[in-house]
Short mmCIF file of N, CA and C in Angstrom, two decimals:
data_model
loop_
_atom_site.label_atom_id
_atom_site.label_comp_id
_atom_site.label_asym_id
_atom_site.label_seq_id
_atom_site.Cartn_x
_atom_site.Cartn_y
_atom_site.Cartn_z
N MET A 19 -77.46 65.93 63.43
CA MET A 19 -76.96 65.44 64.70
C MET A 19 -75.51 65.91 64.87
N LYS A 20 -75.21 66.44 66.04
CA LYS A 20 -73.86 66.90 66.31
C LYS A 20 -72.96 65.73 66.68
N LEU A 21 -71.67 65.87 66.31
CA LEU A 21 -70.66 64.89 66.66
C LEU A 21 -69.58 65.56 67.49
N LYS A 22 -69.05 64.84 68.45
CA LYS A 22 -67.89 65.32 69.20
C LYS A 22 -66.71 64.44 68.83
N VAL A 23 -65.63 65.08 68.42
CA VAL A 23 -64.41 64.36 68.03
C VAL A 23 -63.35 64.73 69.05
N SER A 24 -62.83 63.73 69.76
CA SER A 24 -61.88 63.96 70.85
C SER A 24 -60.60 63.15 70.64
N VAL A 25 -59.48 63.72 71.06
CA VAL A 25 -58.22 62.97 71.06
C VAL A 25 -58.29 62.02 72.26
N GLU A 26 -58.27 60.74 71.98
CA GLU A 26 -58.40 59.73 73.03
C GLU A 26 -57.04 59.29 73.56
N ARG A 27 -56.10 59.11 72.66
CA ARG A 27 -54.74 58.72 73.09
C ARG A 27 -53.77 58.99 71.96
N ILE A 28 -52.50 59.03 72.32
CA ILE A 28 -51.43 59.25 71.34
C ILE A 28 -50.38 58.18 71.57
N ASN A 29 -50.13 57.38 70.55
CA ASN A 29 -49.16 56.29 70.67
C ASN A 29 -47.87 56.61 69.92
N GLY A 30 -47.58 57.87 69.74
CA GLY A 30 -46.38 58.28 69.01
C GLY A 30 -46.08 59.72 69.38
N TYR A 31 -45.67 60.49 68.40
CA TYR A 31 -45.35 61.89 68.61
C TYR A 31 -46.15 62.73 67.63
N CYS A 32 -46.94 63.64 68.15
CA CYS A 32 -47.73 64.54 67.31
C CYS A 32 -47.04 65.89 67.30
N ASN A 33 -46.60 66.34 66.13
CA ASN A 33 -45.87 67.61 66.04
C ASN A 33 -46.79 68.81 65.88
N GLN A 34 -48.12 68.64 65.97
CA GLN A 34 -49.05 69.76 65.79
C GLN A 34 -49.04 70.73 66.97
N PRO A 35 -49.01 70.47 68.20
CA PRO A 35 -49.29 69.18 68.85
C PRO A 35 -50.75 69.07 69.25
N MET A 36 -51.34 67.93 68.97
CA MET A 36 -52.66 67.60 69.50
C MET A 36 -52.41 66.96 70.86
N LEU A 37 -53.28 67.21 71.81
CA LEU A 37 -53.12 66.69 73.16
C LEU A 37 -54.34 65.85 73.53
N VAL A 38 -54.13 64.85 74.38
CA VAL A 38 -55.24 64.04 74.85
C VAL A 38 -56.27 64.97 75.49
N GLY A 39 -57.52 64.79 75.10
CA GLY A 39 -58.60 65.63 75.61
C GLY A 39 -59.00 66.75 74.66
N ASP A 40 -58.12 67.12 73.71
CA ASP A 40 -58.50 68.12 72.71
C ASP A 40 -59.72 67.60 71.95
N HIS A 41 -60.60 68.50 71.56
CA HIS A 41 -61.81 68.08 70.87
C HIS A 41 -62.33 69.20 69.98
N PHE A 42 -63.26 68.82 69.11
CA PHE A 42 -64.02 69.78 68.32
C PHE A 42 -65.39 69.18 68.06
N ILE A 43 -66.32 70.03 67.66
CA ILE A 43 -67.70 69.62 67.40
C ILE A 43 -68.00 69.78 65.92
N VAL A 44 -68.64 68.79 65.35
CA VAL A 44 -69.11 68.85 63.97
C VAL A 44 -70.63 69.00 64.02
N ASP A 45 -71.13 70.07 63.44
CA ASP A 45 -72.57 70.34 63.43
C ASP A 45 -72.97 70.61 61.98
N ASN A 46 -73.46 69.55 61.33
CA ASN A 46 -73.75 69.61 59.90
C ASN A 46 -72.49 70.03 59.15
N GLY A 47 -72.49 71.16 58.48
CA GLY A 47 -71.33 71.59 57.70
C GLY A 47 -70.35 72.46 58.47
N LYS A 48 -70.58 72.64 59.77
CA LYS A 48 -69.71 73.51 60.56
C LYS A 48 -68.81 72.70 61.49
N ILE A 49 -67.58 73.18 61.65
CA ILE A 49 -66.66 72.60 62.62
C ILE A 49 -66.38 73.68 63.66
N MET A 50 -66.69 73.37 64.91
CA MET A 50 -66.50 74.33 66.00
C MET A 50 -65.35 73.86 66.88
N ILE A 51 -64.31 74.69 66.93
CA ILE A 51 -63.10 74.37 67.68
C ILE A 51 -63.02 75.34 68.85
N PRO A 52 -62.76 74.84 70.08
CA PRO A 52 -62.66 75.75 71.21
C PRO A 52 -61.58 76.81 70.98
N ASP A 53 -61.82 78.02 71.55
CA ASP A 53 -60.87 79.12 71.42
C ASP A 53 -59.47 78.68 71.85
N GLY A 54 -58.49 79.09 71.07
CA GLY A 54 -57.09 78.79 71.38
C GLY A 54 -56.64 77.40 70.97
N LYS A 55 -57.54 76.60 70.42
CA LYS A 55 -57.20 75.24 69.99
C LYS A 55 -57.21 75.16 68.47
N HIS A 56 -56.85 74.02 67.94
CA HIS A 56 -56.80 73.81 66.50
C HIS A 56 -57.05 72.34 66.21
N ILE A 57 -57.12 72.02 64.93
CA ILE A 57 -57.24 70.63 64.50
C ILE A 57 -56.26 70.39 63.37
N CYS A 58 -55.60 69.28 63.41
CA CYS A 58 -54.66 68.90 62.35
C CYS A 58 -55.43 68.62 61.07
N MET A 59 -55.09 69.31 59.99
CA MET A 59 -55.83 69.11 58.74
C MET A 59 -55.62 67.73 58.15
N TRP A 60 -54.51 67.08 58.43
CA TRP A 60 -54.28 65.73 57.90
C TRP A 60 -55.19 64.73 58.60
N ALA A 61 -55.33 64.89 59.90
CA ALA A 61 -56.26 64.01 60.64
C ALA A 61 -57.69 64.30 60.21
N LEU A 62 -58.02 65.58 60.08
CA LEU A 62 -59.37 65.98 59.70
C LEU A 62 -59.77 65.39 58.36
N GLN A 63 -58.89 65.47 57.37
CA GLN A 63 -59.25 64.95 56.05
C GLN A 63 -59.47 63.45 56.07
N SER A 64 -58.82 62.73 56.99
CA SER A 64 -59.03 61.29 57.04
C SER A 64 -60.36 60.92 57.69
N MET A 65 -60.90 61.82 58.53
CA MET A 65 -62.17 61.55 59.21
C MET A 65 -63.38 62.10 58.46
N MET A 66 -63.19 63.09 57.61
CA MET A 66 -64.32 63.79 56.99
C MET A 66 -65.33 62.88 56.28
N PRO A 67 -64.92 61.82 55.60
CA PRO A 67 -65.92 60.99 54.92
C PRO A 67 -66.92 60.32 55.88
N ILE A 68 -66.54 60.10 57.12
CA ILE A 68 -67.43 59.42 58.06
C ILE A 68 -68.43 60.37 58.71
N PHE A 69 -68.17 61.68 58.70
CA PHE A 69 -69.06 62.62 59.38
C PHE A 69 -70.50 62.54 58.89
N PRO A 70 -70.77 62.60 57.58
CA PRO A 70 -72.18 62.52 57.14
C PRO A 70 -72.86 61.21 57.53
N VAL A 71 -72.11 60.13 57.50
CA VAL A 71 -72.67 58.83 57.87
C VAL A 71 -73.04 58.81 59.34
N MET A 72 -72.16 59.34 60.19
CA MET A 72 -72.43 59.37 61.63
C MET A 72 -73.55 60.35 61.97
N GLN A 73 -73.72 61.40 61.17
CA GLN A 73 -74.73 62.41 61.47
C GLN A 73 -76.14 61.98 61.06
N ARG A 74 -76.27 60.93 60.31
CA ARG A 74 -77.60 60.52 59.86
C ARG A 74 -78.42 59.91 60.98
N GLY A 75 -77.83 59.66 62.12
CA GLY A 75 -78.53 59.03 63.24
C GLY A 75 -78.22 57.55 63.28
N THR A 76 -78.72 56.89 64.29
CA THR A 76 -78.43 55.47 64.42
C THR A 76 -79.23 54.68 63.41
N GLY A 77 -78.62 53.66 62.91
CA GLY A 77 -79.27 52.83 61.91
C GLY A 77 -80.01 51.67 62.52
N GLU A 78 -80.30 50.73 61.70
CA GLU A 78 -81.01 49.54 62.15
C GLU A 78 -80.09 48.65 62.95
N LYS A 79 -80.66 47.62 63.55
CA LYS A 79 -79.89 46.67 64.34
C LYS A 79 -78.74 46.13 63.49
N GLY A 80 -77.55 46.12 64.07
CA GLY A 80 -76.38 45.63 63.35
C GLY A 80 -75.66 46.67 62.52
N ASP A 81 -76.19 47.89 62.48
CA ASP A 81 -75.54 48.98 61.73
C ASP A 81 -74.22 49.32 62.41
N TRP A 82 -73.14 49.26 61.69
CA TRP A 82 -71.81 49.50 62.28
C TRP A 82 -71.64 50.92 62.79
N THR A 83 -72.49 51.85 62.36
CA THR A 83 -72.36 53.23 62.83
C THR A 83 -73.08 53.46 64.15
N SER A 84 -73.72 52.45 64.70
CA SER A 84 -74.47 52.64 65.95
C SER A 84 -73.53 52.82 67.14
N LYS A 85 -72.27 52.55 66.98
CA LYS A 85 -71.29 52.72 68.06
C LYS A 85 -70.35 53.87 67.73
N ASP A 86 -69.66 54.36 68.77
CA ASP A 86 -68.64 55.38 68.54
C ASP A 86 -67.58 54.81 67.62
N GLN A 87 -66.94 55.67 66.87
CA GLN A 87 -65.90 55.25 65.93
C GLN A 87 -64.56 55.83 66.36
N VAL A 88 -63.49 55.09 66.16
CA VAL A 88 -62.15 55.56 66.47
C VAL A 88 -61.35 55.60 65.17
N PHE A 89 -60.73 56.74 64.92
CA PHE A 89 -59.88 56.93 63.76
C PHE A 89 -58.48 57.24 64.23
N VAL A 90 -57.49 56.83 63.45
CA VAL A 90 -56.10 57.12 63.77
C VAL A 90 -55.55 58.05 62.70
N CYS A 91 -54.85 59.08 63.14
CA CYS A 91 -54.22 60.03 62.23
C CYS A 91 -53.37 59.27 61.21
N PRO A 92 -53.37 59.70 59.96
CA PRO A 92 -52.61 58.99 58.94
C PRO A 92 -51.09 59.13 59.07
N ASP A 93 -50.61 60.02 59.95
CA ASP A 93 -49.17 60.18 60.16
C ASP A 93 -48.64 58.95 60.91
N PRO A 94 -47.79 58.14 60.28
CA PRO A 94 -47.32 56.92 60.94
C PRO A 94 -46.48 57.17 62.19
N LYS A 95 -45.96 58.38 62.35
CA LYS A 95 -45.18 58.69 63.56
C LYS A 95 -46.08 59.22 64.68
N GLY A 96 -47.23 59.78 64.32
CA GLY A 96 -48.10 60.40 65.31
C GLY A 96 -48.99 59.41 66.05
N LYS A 97 -49.71 58.60 65.28
CA LYS A 97 -50.63 57.61 65.84
C LYS A 97 -51.58 58.23 66.87
N VAL A 98 -52.20 59.35 66.48
CA VAL A 98 -53.16 60.02 67.34
C VAL A 98 -54.53 59.37 67.12
N HIS A 99 -55.15 58.89 68.18
CA HIS A 99 -56.44 58.21 68.12
C HIS A 99 -57.54 59.20 68.47
N TYR A 100 -58.51 59.33 67.56
CA TYR A 100 -59.64 60.23 67.74
C TYR A 100 -60.91 59.42 67.91
N ARG A 101 -61.70 59.76 68.91
CA ARG A 101 -63.01 59.12 69.09
C ARG A 101 -64.08 60.05 68.54
N ILE A 102 -64.96 59.50 67.69
CA ILE A 102 -66.08 60.24 67.13
C ILE A 102 -67.35 59.71 67.79
N GLU A 103 -68.06 60.59 68.47
CA GLU A 103 -69.27 60.16 69.15
C GLU A 103 -70.43 61.10 68.86
N ARG A 104 -71.62 60.54 68.82
CA ARG A 104 -72.83 61.33 68.62
C ARG A 104 -73.15 62.06 69.92
N MET A 105 -73.59 63.30 69.79
CA MET A 105 -74.00 64.08 70.95
C MET A 105 -75.52 64.02 71.07
N LYS A 106 -76.00 63.96 72.26
CA LYS A 106 -77.44 63.99 72.49
C LYS A 106 -77.93 65.40 72.20
N GLU A 107 -78.94 65.52 71.38
CA GLU A 107 -79.51 66.82 71.06
C GLU A 107 -80.40 67.28 72.21
N PRO A 108 -80.34 68.57 72.55
CA PRO A 108 -81.23 69.06 73.61
C PRO A 108 -82.69 69.01 73.16
N CYS A 109 -83.57 68.76 74.09
CA CYS A 109 -85.02 68.67 73.78
C CYS A 109 -85.61 70.04 73.56
#
């Protein structure tokens, strides 16, 4: 299952700079970043453990992964909020 990771908001200063609306796609072991864009490796490393869990599909009732997840960059000055959401697979 593909995941879309998007910058939702920034409550500080990001020196990368990541901008609201920036995104990338996680497709199994691949990360696809739009041309001319990038991803902060510090933010990426903080989110990587959740990718396999989110890619397994929705769980049973009450499974905490059934909703989109929000992660915050570990840089205390940046406070960049990333939303991780499952993408609908084409039929």
